[in-house]
mmCIF file of C-alpha atoms and ligand atoms in Angstrom:
data_model
loop_
_atom_site.group_PDB
_atom_site.id
_atom_site.type_symbol
_atom_site.label_atom_id
_atom_site.label_comp_id
_atom_site.label_asym_id
_atom_site.label_seq_id
_atom_site.Cartn_x
_atom_site.Cartn_y
_atom_site.Cartn_z
ATOM 1 C CA MET D 114 76.521 85.771 98.461
ATOM 2 C CA ASN D 115 79.783 85.954 96.613
ATOM 3 C CA ASN D 116 82.936 87.885 97.091
ATOM 4 C CA PHE D 117 83.837 88.429 93.403
ATOM 5 C CA PRO D 118 86.583 90.962 92.666
ATOM 6 C CA GLU D 119 85.698 93.994 90.527
ATOM 7 C CA THR D 120 88.811 93.647 88.433
ATOM 8 C CA VAL D 121 91.004 90.676 87.635
ATOM 9 C CA SER D 122 94.633 90.767 86.540
ATOM 10 C CA LEU D 123 95.213 88.262 83.781
ATOM 11 C CA VAL D 124 98.708 86.818 83.487
ATOM 12 C CA GLU D 125 99.155 85.607 79.927
ATOM 13 C CA VAL D 126 101.351 82.515 80.021
ATOM 14 C CA GLY D 127 100.837 81.275 76.441
ATOM 15 C CA PRO D 128 104.266 82.300 75.114
ATOM 16 C CA ARG D 129 105.940 80.342 77.943
ATOM 17 C CA ASP D 130 103.675 77.642 79.363
ATOM 18 C CA GLY D 131 101.937 77.187 76.012
ATOM 19 C CA LEU D 132 104.883 77.107 73.673
ATOM 20 C CA GLN D 133 107.209 75.177 76.013
ATOM 21 C CA ASN D 134 105.123 72.106 75.268
ATOM 22 C CA GLU D 135 104.600 72.611 71.576
ATOM 23 C CA LYS D 136 105.908 69.773 69.414
ATOM 24 C CA SER D 137 106.099 71.738 66.163
ATOM 25 C CA GLU D 138 108.905 74.227 65.790
ATOM 26 C CA VAL D 139 107.783 77.798 66.422
ATOM 27 C CA SER D 140 110.131 80.442 65.057
ATOM 28 C CA THR D 141 111.527 83.218 67.198
ATOM 29 C CA GLN D 142 109.755 85.742 64.957
ATOM 30 C CA THR D 143 106.406 84.010 65.563
ATOM 31 C CA LYS D 144 106.983 84.162 69.324
ATOM 32 C CA VAL D 145 107.863 87.857 69.079
ATOM 33 C CA ASP D 146 104.749 88.571 66.996
ATOM 34 C CA LEU D 147 102.604 86.637 69.492
ATOM 35 C CA VAL D 148 103.923 88.582 72.485
ATOM 36 C CA GLU D 149 103.341 91.874 70.674
ATOM 37 C CA MET D 150 99.788 90.883 69.670
ATOM 38 C CA LEU D 151 99.018 89.940 73.279
ATOM 39 C CA ALA D 152 100.284 93.298 74.515
ATOM 40 C CA ASP D 153 98.201 94.983 71.814
ATOM 41 C CA ALA D 154 95.146 93.072 73.076
ATOM 42 C CA GLY D 155 95.598 94.748 76.447
ATOM 43 C CA HIS D 156 97.588 92.220 78.448
ATOM 44 C CA ARG D 157 99.677 93.905 81.121
ATOM 45 C CA HIS D 158 101.664 90.847 82.224
ATOM 46 C CA ILE D 159 103.037 88.450 79.643
ATOM 47 C CA GLU D 160 105.194 85.488 80.622
ATOM 48 C CA THR D 161 107.489 85.778 77.657
ATOM 49 C CA GLY D 162 110.001 82.966 78.105
ATOM 50 C CA SER D 163 111.981 80.712 80.324
ATOM 51 C CA PHE D 164 115.661 80.561 81.237
ATOM 52 C CA VAL D 165 115.965 76.850 81.893
ATOM 53 C CA SER D 166 118.280 74.196 80.528
ATOM 54 C CA PRO D 167 117.867 73.978 76.721
ATOM 55 C CA LYS D 168 118.478 70.223 77.079
ATOM 56 C CA TRP D 169 115.414 69.950 79.291
ATOM 57 C CA VAL D 170 113.116 72.330 77.396
ATOM 58 C CA PRO D 171 114.480 73.041 73.898
ATOM 59 C CA GLN D 172 111.341 75.004 72.963
ATOM 60 C CA MET D 173 112.476 77.839 75.242
ATOM 61 C CA ALA D 174 116.109 77.914 74.064
ATOM 62 C CA ASP D 175 115.555 81.175 72.154
ATOM 63 C CA SER D 176 114.011 83.126 75.046
ATOM 64 C CA ASP D 177 116.931 85.556 75.065
ATOM 65 C CA ALA D 178 116.291 86.333 71.385
ATOM 66 C CA VAL D 179 112.563 86.779 72.019
ATOM 67 C CA PHE D 180 113.282 89.261 74.823
ATOM 68 C CA ALA D 181 115.795 91.079 72.613
ATOM 69 C CA GLN D 182 113.412 91.429 69.678
ATOM 70 C CA ILE D 183 110.061 92.347 71.220
ATOM 71 C CA LYS D 184 108.974 95.965 71.038
ATOM 72 C CA ARG D 185 108.234 96.750 74.653
ATOM 73 C CA ARG D 186 105.158 98.667 75.638
ATOM 74 C CA GLU D 187 104.998 101.038 78.535
ATOM 75 C CA GLY D 188 103.155 99.467 81.456
ATOM 76 C CA VAL D 189 103.575 95.861 80.321
ATOM 77 C CA THR D 190 105.550 93.402 82.436
ATOM 78 C CA TYR D 191 107.489 90.846 80.386
ATOM 79 C CA SER D 192 108.458 88.053 82.784
ATOM 80 C CA ALA D 193 110.459 84.823 82.664
ATOM 81 C CA LEU D 194 110.924 81.595 84.595
ATOM 82 C CA THR D 195 114.261 81.218 86.378
ATOM 83 C CA PRO D 196 114.952 77.950 88.233
ATOM 84 C CA ASN D 197 118.422 78.885 89.508
ATOM 85 C CA ILE D 198 121.080 81.598 89.498
ATOM 86 C CA LYS D 199 122.256 80.732 86.011
ATOM 87 C CA GLY D 200 118.700 81.237 84.756
ATOM 88 C CA PHE D 201 118.383 84.461 86.708
ATOM 89 C CA GLU D 202 121.600 85.881 85.256
ATOM 90 C CA ASN D 203 120.369 85.087 81.752
ATOM 91 C CA ALA D 204 116.990 86.676 82.499
ATOM 92 C CA LEU D 205 118.687 89.796 83.838
ATOM 93 C CA ALA D 206 120.891 90.036 80.746
ATOM 94 C CA ALA D 207 117.768 89.683 78.588
ATOM 95 C CA ARG D 208 116.113 92.541 80.519
ATOM 96 C CA ALA D 209 113.187 90.538 81.853
ATOM 97 C CA ASP D 210 111.005 92.849 83.966
ATOM 98 C CA GLU D 211 110.141 90.179 86.494
ATOM 99 C CA VAL D 212 111.182 86.593 87.187
ATOM 100 C CA ALA D 213 109.465 83.550 88.602
ATOM 101 C CA ILE D 214 110.756 80.655 90.631
ATOM 102 C CA PHE D 215 108.848 77.409 90.358
ATOM 103 C CA GLY D 216 108.541 74.759 93.025
ATOM 104 C CA ALA D 217 106.045 72.059 93.824
ATOM 105 C CA ALA D 218 103.884 70.701 96.606
ATOM 106 C CA SER D 219 104.928 67.200 95.518
ATOM 107 C CA GLU D 220 108.385 65.671 96.021
ATOM 108 C CA SER D 221 108.166 63.413 92.967
ATOM 109 C CA PHE D 222 107.114 66.225 90.666
ATOM 110 C CA SER D 223 109.936 68.420 91.973
ATOM 111 C CA GLN D 224 112.439 65.679 91.126
ATOM 112 C CA LYS D 225 111.052 65.142 87.627
ATOM 113 C CA ASN D 226 110.638 68.821 86.803
ATOM 114 C CA ILE D 227 113.730 70.447 88.265
ATOM 115 C CA ASN D 228 115.839 67.470 89.343
ATOM 116 C CA CYS D 229 115.903 68.172 93.083
ATOM 117 C CA SER D 230 113.824 67.798 96.232
ATOM 118 C CA VAL D 231 111.417 70.494 97.411
ATOM 119 C CA ASP D 232 113.843 71.596 100.152
ATOM 120 C CA GLU D 233 116.769 71.676 97.721
ATOM 121 C CA SER D 234 114.676 73.737 95.305
ATOM 122 C CA LEU D 235 113.969 76.290 98.039
ATOM 123 C CA ASP D 236 117.714 76.486 98.736
ATOM 124 C CA ARG D 237 118.317 77.196 95.037
ATOM 125 C CA PHE D 238 115.526 79.764 94.877
ATOM 126 C CA ALA D 239 116.702 81.832 97.855
ATOM 127 C CA PRO D 240 119.664 83.458 96.075
ATOM 128 C CA VAL D 241 117.537 83.999 92.950
ATOM 129 C CA VAL D 242 115.024 85.947 95.010
ATOM 130 C CA SER D 243 117.652 87.972 96.849
ATOM 131 C CA GLN D 244 119.570 88.838 93.669
ATOM 132 C CA ALA D 245 116.376 89.695 91.815
ATOM 133 C CA ARG D 246 115.291 92.018 94.564
ATOM 134 C CA ALA D 247 118.764 93.575 94.776
ATOM 135 C CA ASN D 248 118.346 94.335 91.055
ATOM 136 C CA GLY D 249 114.898 95.820 91.581
ATOM 137 C CA LEU D 250 112.951 92.916 90.066
ATOM 138 C CA ARG D 251 109.840 91.413 91.579
ATOM 139 C CA VAL D 252 109.681 87.641 91.954
ATOM 140 C CA ARG D 253 106.627 85.479 91.485
ATOM 141 C CA GLY D 254 106.499 82.006 93.003
ATOM 142 C CA TYR D 255 104.781 79.025 91.441
ATOM 143 C CA VAL D 256 103.647 75.997 93.378
ATOM 144 C CA SER D 257 102.827 73.059 91.092
ATOM 145 C CA CYS D 258 100.543 70.093 91.720
ATOM 146 C CA VAL D 259 98.286 71.955 94.145
ATOM 147 C CA LEU D 260 95.285 69.772 93.253
ATOM 148 C CA GLY D 261 97.030 66.542 92.359
ATOM 149 C CA CYS D 262 100.322 65.105 91.151
ATOM 150 C CA PRO D 263 100.896 62.850 88.140
ATOM 151 C CA TYR D 264 103.159 60.613 90.263
ATOM 152 C CA GLU D 265 101.719 60.842 93.796
ATOM 153 C CA GLY D 266 98.013 61.466 93.215
ATOM 154 C CA GLU D 267 96.332 63.447 96.010
ATOM 155 C CA ILE D 268 98.261 66.343 97.524
ATOM 156 C CA ALA D 269 97.402 67.673 100.984
ATOM 157 C CA PRO D 270 96.389 71.372 101.003
ATOM 158 C CA ALA D 271 98.734 71.776 103.999
ATOM 159 C CA ALA D 272 101.688 70.811 101.775
ATOM 160 C CA VAL D 273 100.667 73.534 99.307
ATOM 161 C CA ALA D 274 100.316 76.091 102.098
ATOM 162 C CA SER D 275 103.718 75.184 103.515
ATOM 163 C CA VAL D 276 105.637 75.723 100.241
ATOM 164 C CA ALA D 277 103.617 78.847 99.416
ATOM 165 C CA LYS D 278 104.442 80.376 102.790
ATOM 166 C CA LYS D 279 108.159 79.589 102.455
ATOM 167 C CA MET D 280 108.275 81.255 99.035
ATOM 168 C CA LEU D 281 106.467 84.343 100.312
ATOM 169 C CA ASP D 282 108.751 84.528 103.341
ATOM 170 C CA MET D 283 111.677 84.353 100.924
ATOM 171 C CA GLY D 284 110.418 87.524 99.211
ATOM 172 C CA CYS D 285 108.003 86.515 96.449
ATOM 173 C CA TYR D 286 105.196 89.044 96.030
ATOM 174 C CA GLU D 287 102.644 86.469 94.890
ATOM 175 C CA ILE D 288 102.141 82.719 94.682
ATOM 176 C CA SER D 289 100.584 81.213 91.605
ATOM 177 C CA LEU D 290 98.882 77.953 92.491
ATOM 178 C CA GLY D 291 99.278 75.459 89.664
ATOM 179 C CA ASP D 292 96.785 72.723 88.970
ATOM 180 C CA THR D 293 99.454 71.321 86.702
ATOM 181 C CA ILE D 294 97.503 68.304 85.466
ATOM 182 C CA GLY D 295 94.031 69.802 85.702
ATOM 183 C CA THR D 296 92.602 67.126 87.984
ATOM 184 C CA GLY D 297 91.052 69.604 90.418
ATOM 185 C CA THR D 298 87.303 69.924 90.839
ATOM 186 C CA PRO D 299 85.401 72.865 92.356
ATOM 187 C CA VAL D 300 84.824 71.727 95.949
ATOM 188 C CA LYS D 301 88.382 70.430 96.182
ATOM 189 C CA THR D 302 89.596 73.756 94.825
ATOM 190 C CA GLN D 303 87.653 75.602 97.495
ATOM 191 C CA ARG D 304 89.050 73.425 100.304
ATOM 192 C CA MET D 305 92.604 73.863 99.063
ATOM 193 C CA LEU D 306 92.183 77.633 98.683
ATOM 194 C CA GLU D 307 90.696 77.989 102.162
ATOM 195 C CA VAL D 308 93.709 76.279 103.718
ATOM 196 C CA VAL D 309 96.283 78.197 101.670
ATOM 197 C CA ALA D 310 94.527 81.571 102.026
ATOM 198 C CA ASP D 311 94.313 80.997 105.754
ATOM 199 C CA ALA D 312 98.099 80.532 105.866
ATOM 200 C CA VAL D 313 99.182 83.363 103.559
ATOM 201 C CA GLY D 314 96.211 85.628 102.732
ATOM 202 C CA VAL D 315 94.065 85.398 99.614
ATOM 203 C CA ASP D 316 95.456 88.661 98.211
ATOM 204 C CA LYS D 317 98.797 86.890 97.701
ATOM 205 C CA LEU D 318 97.326 84.121 95.540
ATOM 206 C CA ALA D 319 96.903 83.605 91.811
ATOM 207 C CA ALA D 320 95.164 80.691 90.088
ATOM 208 C CA HIS D 321 97.039 78.786 87.377
ATOM 209 C CA PHE D 322 94.767 76.037 86.199
ATOM 210 C CA HIS D 323 95.290 73.602 83.346
ATOM 211 C CA ASP D 324 92.152 72.400 81.609
ATOM 212 C CA THR D 325 92.983 68.734 81.090
ATOM 213 C CA TYR D 326 89.655 67.493 82.448
ATOM 214 C CA GLY D 327 87.562 70.523 81.431
ATOM 215 C CA GLN D 328 87.292 71.740 85.040
ATOM 216 C CA ALA D 329 89.318 74.924 84.851
ATOM 217 C CA LEU D 330 86.495 77.458 84.410
ATOM 218 C CA ALA D 331 84.426 75.887 87.188
ATOM 219 C CA ASN D 332 87.476 75.914 89.436
ATOM 220 C CA LEU D 333 88.230 79.519 88.527
ATOM 221 C CA TYR D 334 84.670 80.512 89.388
ATOM 222 C CA VAL D 335 85.249 79.044 92.832
ATOM 223 C CA ALA D 336 88.620 80.807 93.105
ATOM 224 C CA LEU D 337 86.964 84.125 92.200
ATOM 225 C CA SER D 338 84.276 83.587 94.804
ATOM 226 C CA CYS D 339 87.032 82.968 97.367
ATOM 227 C CA GLY D 340 88.503 86.377 96.459
ATOM 228 C CA VAL D 341 91.360 85.378 94.122
ATOM 229 C CA SER D 342 91.840 88.237 91.651
ATOM 230 C CA THR D 343 94.824 87.137 89.551
ATOM 231 C CA ILE D 344 94.353 84.437 86.935
ATOM 232 C CA ASP D 345 96.940 82.819 84.668
ATOM 233 C CA SER D 346 95.752 81.662 81.261
ATOM 234 C CA ALA D 347 97.140 80.906 77.820
ATOM 235 C CA VAL D 348 95.858 82.284 74.556
ATOM 236 C CA ALA D 349 94.089 79.564 72.543
ATOM 237 C CA GLY D 350 94.505 77.132 75.447
ATOM 238 C CA LEU D 351 98.064 76.406 74.345
ATOM 239 C CA GLY D 352 100.221 74.546 76.753
ATOM 240 C CA GLY D 353 100.949 71.786 79.159
ATOM 241 C CA CYS D 354 104.043 70.794 81.053
ATOM 242 C CA PRO D 355 106.761 68.577 79.614
ATOM 243 C CA TYR D 356 107.212 66.849 82.990
ATOM 244 C CA ALA D 357 103.532 66.153 83.668
ATOM 245 C CA LYS D 358 102.299 63.405 81.353
ATOM 246 C CA GLY D 359 98.772 64.034 80.123
ATOM 247 C CA ALA D 360 98.751 67.705 81.140
ATOM 248 C CA SER D 361 96.932 69.571 78.409
ATOM 249 C CA GLY D 362 96.931 73.298 77.935
ATOM 250 C CA ASN D 363 96.324 76.059 80.407
ATOM 251 C CA VAL D 364 92.776 77.306 80.518
ATOM 252 C CA ALA D 365 92.295 79.411 77.388
ATOM 253 C CA THR D 366 92.508 83.157 77.908
ATOM 254 C CA GLU D 367 89.541 83.809 75.631
ATOM 255 C CA ASP D 368 87.351 81.385 77.609
ATOM 256 C CA VAL D 369 88.339 83.076 80.881
ATOM 257 C CA LEU D 370 87.796 86.501 79.349
ATOM 258 C CA TYR D 371 84.344 85.540 78.092
ATOM 259 C CA MET D 372 83.365 84.401 81.579
ATOM 260 C CA LEU D 373 84.802 87.512 83.271
ATOM 261 C CA ASP D 374 83.224 89.867 80.708
ATOM 262 C CA GLY D 375 79.910 88.127 81.346
ATOM 263 C CA MET D 376 80.314 88.622 85.087
ATOM 264 C CA GLY D 377 81.059 92.316 84.607
ATOM 265 C CA ILE D 378 84.608 91.849 85.915
ATOM 266 C CA HIS D 379 87.098 94.223 84.302
ATOM 267 C CA THR D 380 90.399 92.942 82.831
ATOM 268 C CA GLY D 381 91.469 95.512 80.232
ATOM 269 C CA VAL D 382 91.830 92.781 77.589
ATOM 270 C CA ASN D 383 90.015 93.171 74.266
ATOM 271 C CA MET D 384 88.310 90.014 72.998
ATOM 272 C CA GLN D 385 88.577 90.722 69.276
ATOM 273 C CA LYS D 386 92.286 91.472 69.438
ATOM 274 C CA LEU D 387 92.864 88.444 71.655
ATOM 275 C CA LEU D 388 91.064 86.237 69.141
ATOM 276 C CA ARG D 389 93.366 87.521 66.417
ATOM 277 C CA ALA D 390 96.359 86.418 68.497
ATOM 278 C CA SER D 391 94.669 83.056 69.077
ATOM 279 C CA VAL D 392 94.056 82.417 65.369
ATOM 280 C CA PHE D 393 97.582 83.610 64.564
ATOM 281 C CA ILE D 394 99.369 81.239 66.935
ATOM 282 C CA MET D 395 97.218 78.237 66.090
ATOM 283 C CA GLN D 396 97.842 78.768 62.373
ATOM 284 C CA ALA D 397 101.549 78.852 63.202
ATOM 285 C CA VAL D 398 101.397 75.537 65.088
ATOM 286 C CA GLY D 399 99.010 74.013 62.565
ATOM 287 C CA ARG D 400 96.082 73.118 64.821
ATOM 288 C CA PRO D 401 92.640 74.580 65.518
ATOM 289 C CA PRO D 402 92.402 76.562 68.796
ATOM 290 C CA SER D 403 91.363 74.379 71.721
ATOM 291 C CA SER D 404 89.285 77.162 73.240
ATOM 292 C CA LYS D 405 85.510 77.075 72.961
ATOM 293 C CA VAL D 406 85.295 80.831 72.457
ATOM 294 C CA ALA D 407 87.794 80.948 69.581
ATOM 295 C CA ASN D 408 85.821 78.220 67.853
ATOM 296 C CA ALA D 409 82.560 80.058 68.402
ATOM 297 C CA MET D 410 83.724 83.592 67.635
ATOM 298 C CA GLY D 411 87.058 83.314 65.799
HETATM 299 P P1 HMG X 1801 120.259 69.903 86.408
HETATM 300 O O1 HMG X 1801 120.705 69.006 85.281
HETATM 301 O O2 HMG X 1801 119.978 69.275 87.739
HETATM 302 O O3 HMG X 1801 121.218 71.154 86.597
HETATM 303 O O4 HMG X 1801 118.975 70.683 85.940
HETATM 304 P P2 HMG X 1801 122.748 71.331 86.769
HETATM 305 O O5 HMG X 1801 122.934 72.558 87.591
HETATM 306 O O6 HMG X 1801 123.411 70.045 87.200
HETATM 307 O O7 HMG X 1801 123.265 71.675 85.281
HETATM 308 C C1 HMG X 1801 123.230 70.724 84.222
HETATM 309 C C2 HMG X 1801 123.428 71.445 82.897
HETATM 310 O O8 HMG X 1801 122.373 72.384 82.664
HETATM 311 C C3 HMG X 1801 124.707 72.266 82.828
HETATM 312 O O9 HMG X 1801 125.120 72.294 81.451
HETATM 313 C C4 HMG X 1801 124.248 73.657 83.218
HETATM 314 O O10 HMG X 1801 125.068 74.672 82.715
HETATM 315 C C5 HMG X 1801 122.895 73.706 82.538
HETATM 316 P P3 HMG X 1801 126.220 71.262 80.876
HETATM 317 O O11 HMG X 1801 127.425 71.489 81.725
HETATM 318 O O12 HMG X 1801 125.637 69.866 81.041
HETATM 319 O O13 HMG X 1801 126.349 71.680 79.450
HETATM 320 N N1 HMG X 1801 121.977 74.638 83.197
HETATM 321 C C6 HMG X 1801 121.323 75.638 82.580
HETATM 322 N N2 HMG X 1801 121.326 76.055 81.287
HETATM 323 C C7 HMG X 1801 120.562 77.119 80.991
HETATM 324 N N3 HMG X 1801 119.792 77.768 81.907
HETATM 325 C C8 HMG X 1801 119.769 77.366 83.185
HETATM 326 C C9 HMG X 1801 120.567 76.258 83.561
HETATM 327 N N4 HMG X 1801 120.772 75.638 84.739
HETATM 328 C C10 HMG X 1801 121.631 74.643 84.517
HETATM 329 N N5 HMG X 1801 119.006 78.017 84.067
HETATM 330 C C11 HMG X 1801 117.435 72.501 85.943
HETATM 331 C C12 HMG X 1801 118.291 71.585 86.791
HETATM 332 C C13 HMG X 1801 116.468 73.231 86.855
HETATM 333 C C14 HMG X 1801 118.322 73.493 85.214
HETATM 334 C C15 HMG X 1801 116.678 71.631 84.919
HETATM 335 O O14 HMG X 1801 116.017 70.615 85.617
HETATM 336 C C16 HMG X 1801 115.700 72.403 84.090
HETATM 337 O O15 HMG X 1801 116.061 73.259 83.291
HETATM 338 N N6 HMG X 1801 114.419 72.096 84.221
HETATM 339 C C17 HMG X 1801 113.403 72.799 83.458
HETATM 340 C C18 HMG X 1801 112.075 72.456 83.953
HETATM 341 C C19 HMG X 1801 111.040 73.272 83.239
HETATM 342 O O16 HMG X 1801 111.303 74.267 82.580
HETATM 343 N N7 HMG X 1801 109.775 72.796 83.374
HETATM 344 C C20 HMG X 1801 108.671 73.473 82.807
HETATM 345 C C21 HMG X 1801 108.354 74.739 83.546
HETATM 346 S S1 HMG X 1801 107.498 74.469 85.091
HETATM 347 C C22 HMG X 1801 105.834 74.402 84.657
HETATM 348 O O17 HMG X 1801 105.502 74.375 83.496
HETATM 349 C C23 HMG X 1801 104.801 74.447 85.746
HETATM 350 C C24 HMG X 1801 104.132 75.812 85.856
HETATM 351 O O18 HMG X 1801 103.510 76.180 84.636
HETATM 352 C C25 HMG X 1801 103.080 75.799 86.988
HETATM 353 C C26 HMG X 1801 102.097 74.615 86.881
HETATM 354 O O19 HMG X 1801 101.439 74.467 85.838
HETATM 355 O O20 HMG X 1801 102.021 73.889 87.861
HETATM 356 C C27 HMG X 1801 105.155 76.915 86.199
HETATM 357 MG MG1 MG X 1802 101.569 75.516 83.984
#
């Protein structure tokens, strides 16, 4: 009936996507402790920071210090967002293991988020990808607004497929499909995934769903049944996007883990240790966790 994967790779984006949108000040030491707790919980890919303009996203201004201070574990990839060559050079100097370029399927969102058109963004990403690869780093590609845009509304799946394909052709190893504002619903998710998988292959796709309307787990279930086996999530459901009004956090890692554990899908992440990281970061930001599982089990 279903085509569920046996194992899923979780990409923990809380330290970047979560904390980039946090209003309260989070110290560098807290970020370092969070990254280390996530690695201790079994995460093998942690998006640790972002090398963007500190005027645009001040919350990520200390990413170089976070990278410098974390104790690195063997087998863990510590990655960073890099919108342009300047960001890439900073990420390289910080010894990021992997970088990510981030574009959009929506022109308006591209302008608001990175101050250029979709085509211009691809022109800026090309040298980032080639320099990253020349330095032995893998590059992940994000496509935002795959199930709706805060400025344009509906987005055609063909527009998502087109940007995804261009980023893969450029040399990205994987495309993470962002439901940036969490407006997607399951059948719409399936239709979008069918079109994009048809263009680039489902094995190249990751799901990056925000939970603004409480649809993320249902959408992820659909993504899993379509064969997607990489899922982005943020501990405690931290997160949002500063350039997408109303975007709440990413789907919470502990909620995803609970679902995957219940489906017998292996991730390598330990729930109890993850919950400790969840309680830790929410105490630091002064709010209760927004995940159901942390509230039930934490
Ligand atoms: P710009 O103003 O068009 O860039 O910004 P510019 O090249 O004209 O430079 C302007 C100033 O920024 C200059 O400094 C540059 O040096 C500096 P000044 O001379 O004014 O002092 N600058 C930089 N500084 C540090 N690092 C850099 C960098 N580049 C330029 N890399 C830019 C263009 C892309 C830089 C800007 O728009 C920006 O930083 N945007 C950040 C957007 C962002 O981080 N958004 C959140 C992440 S995306 C997301 O959350 C979605 C995702 O989760 C998936 C999903 O959910 O859909 C990934
Ligand atoms: Mg996001």
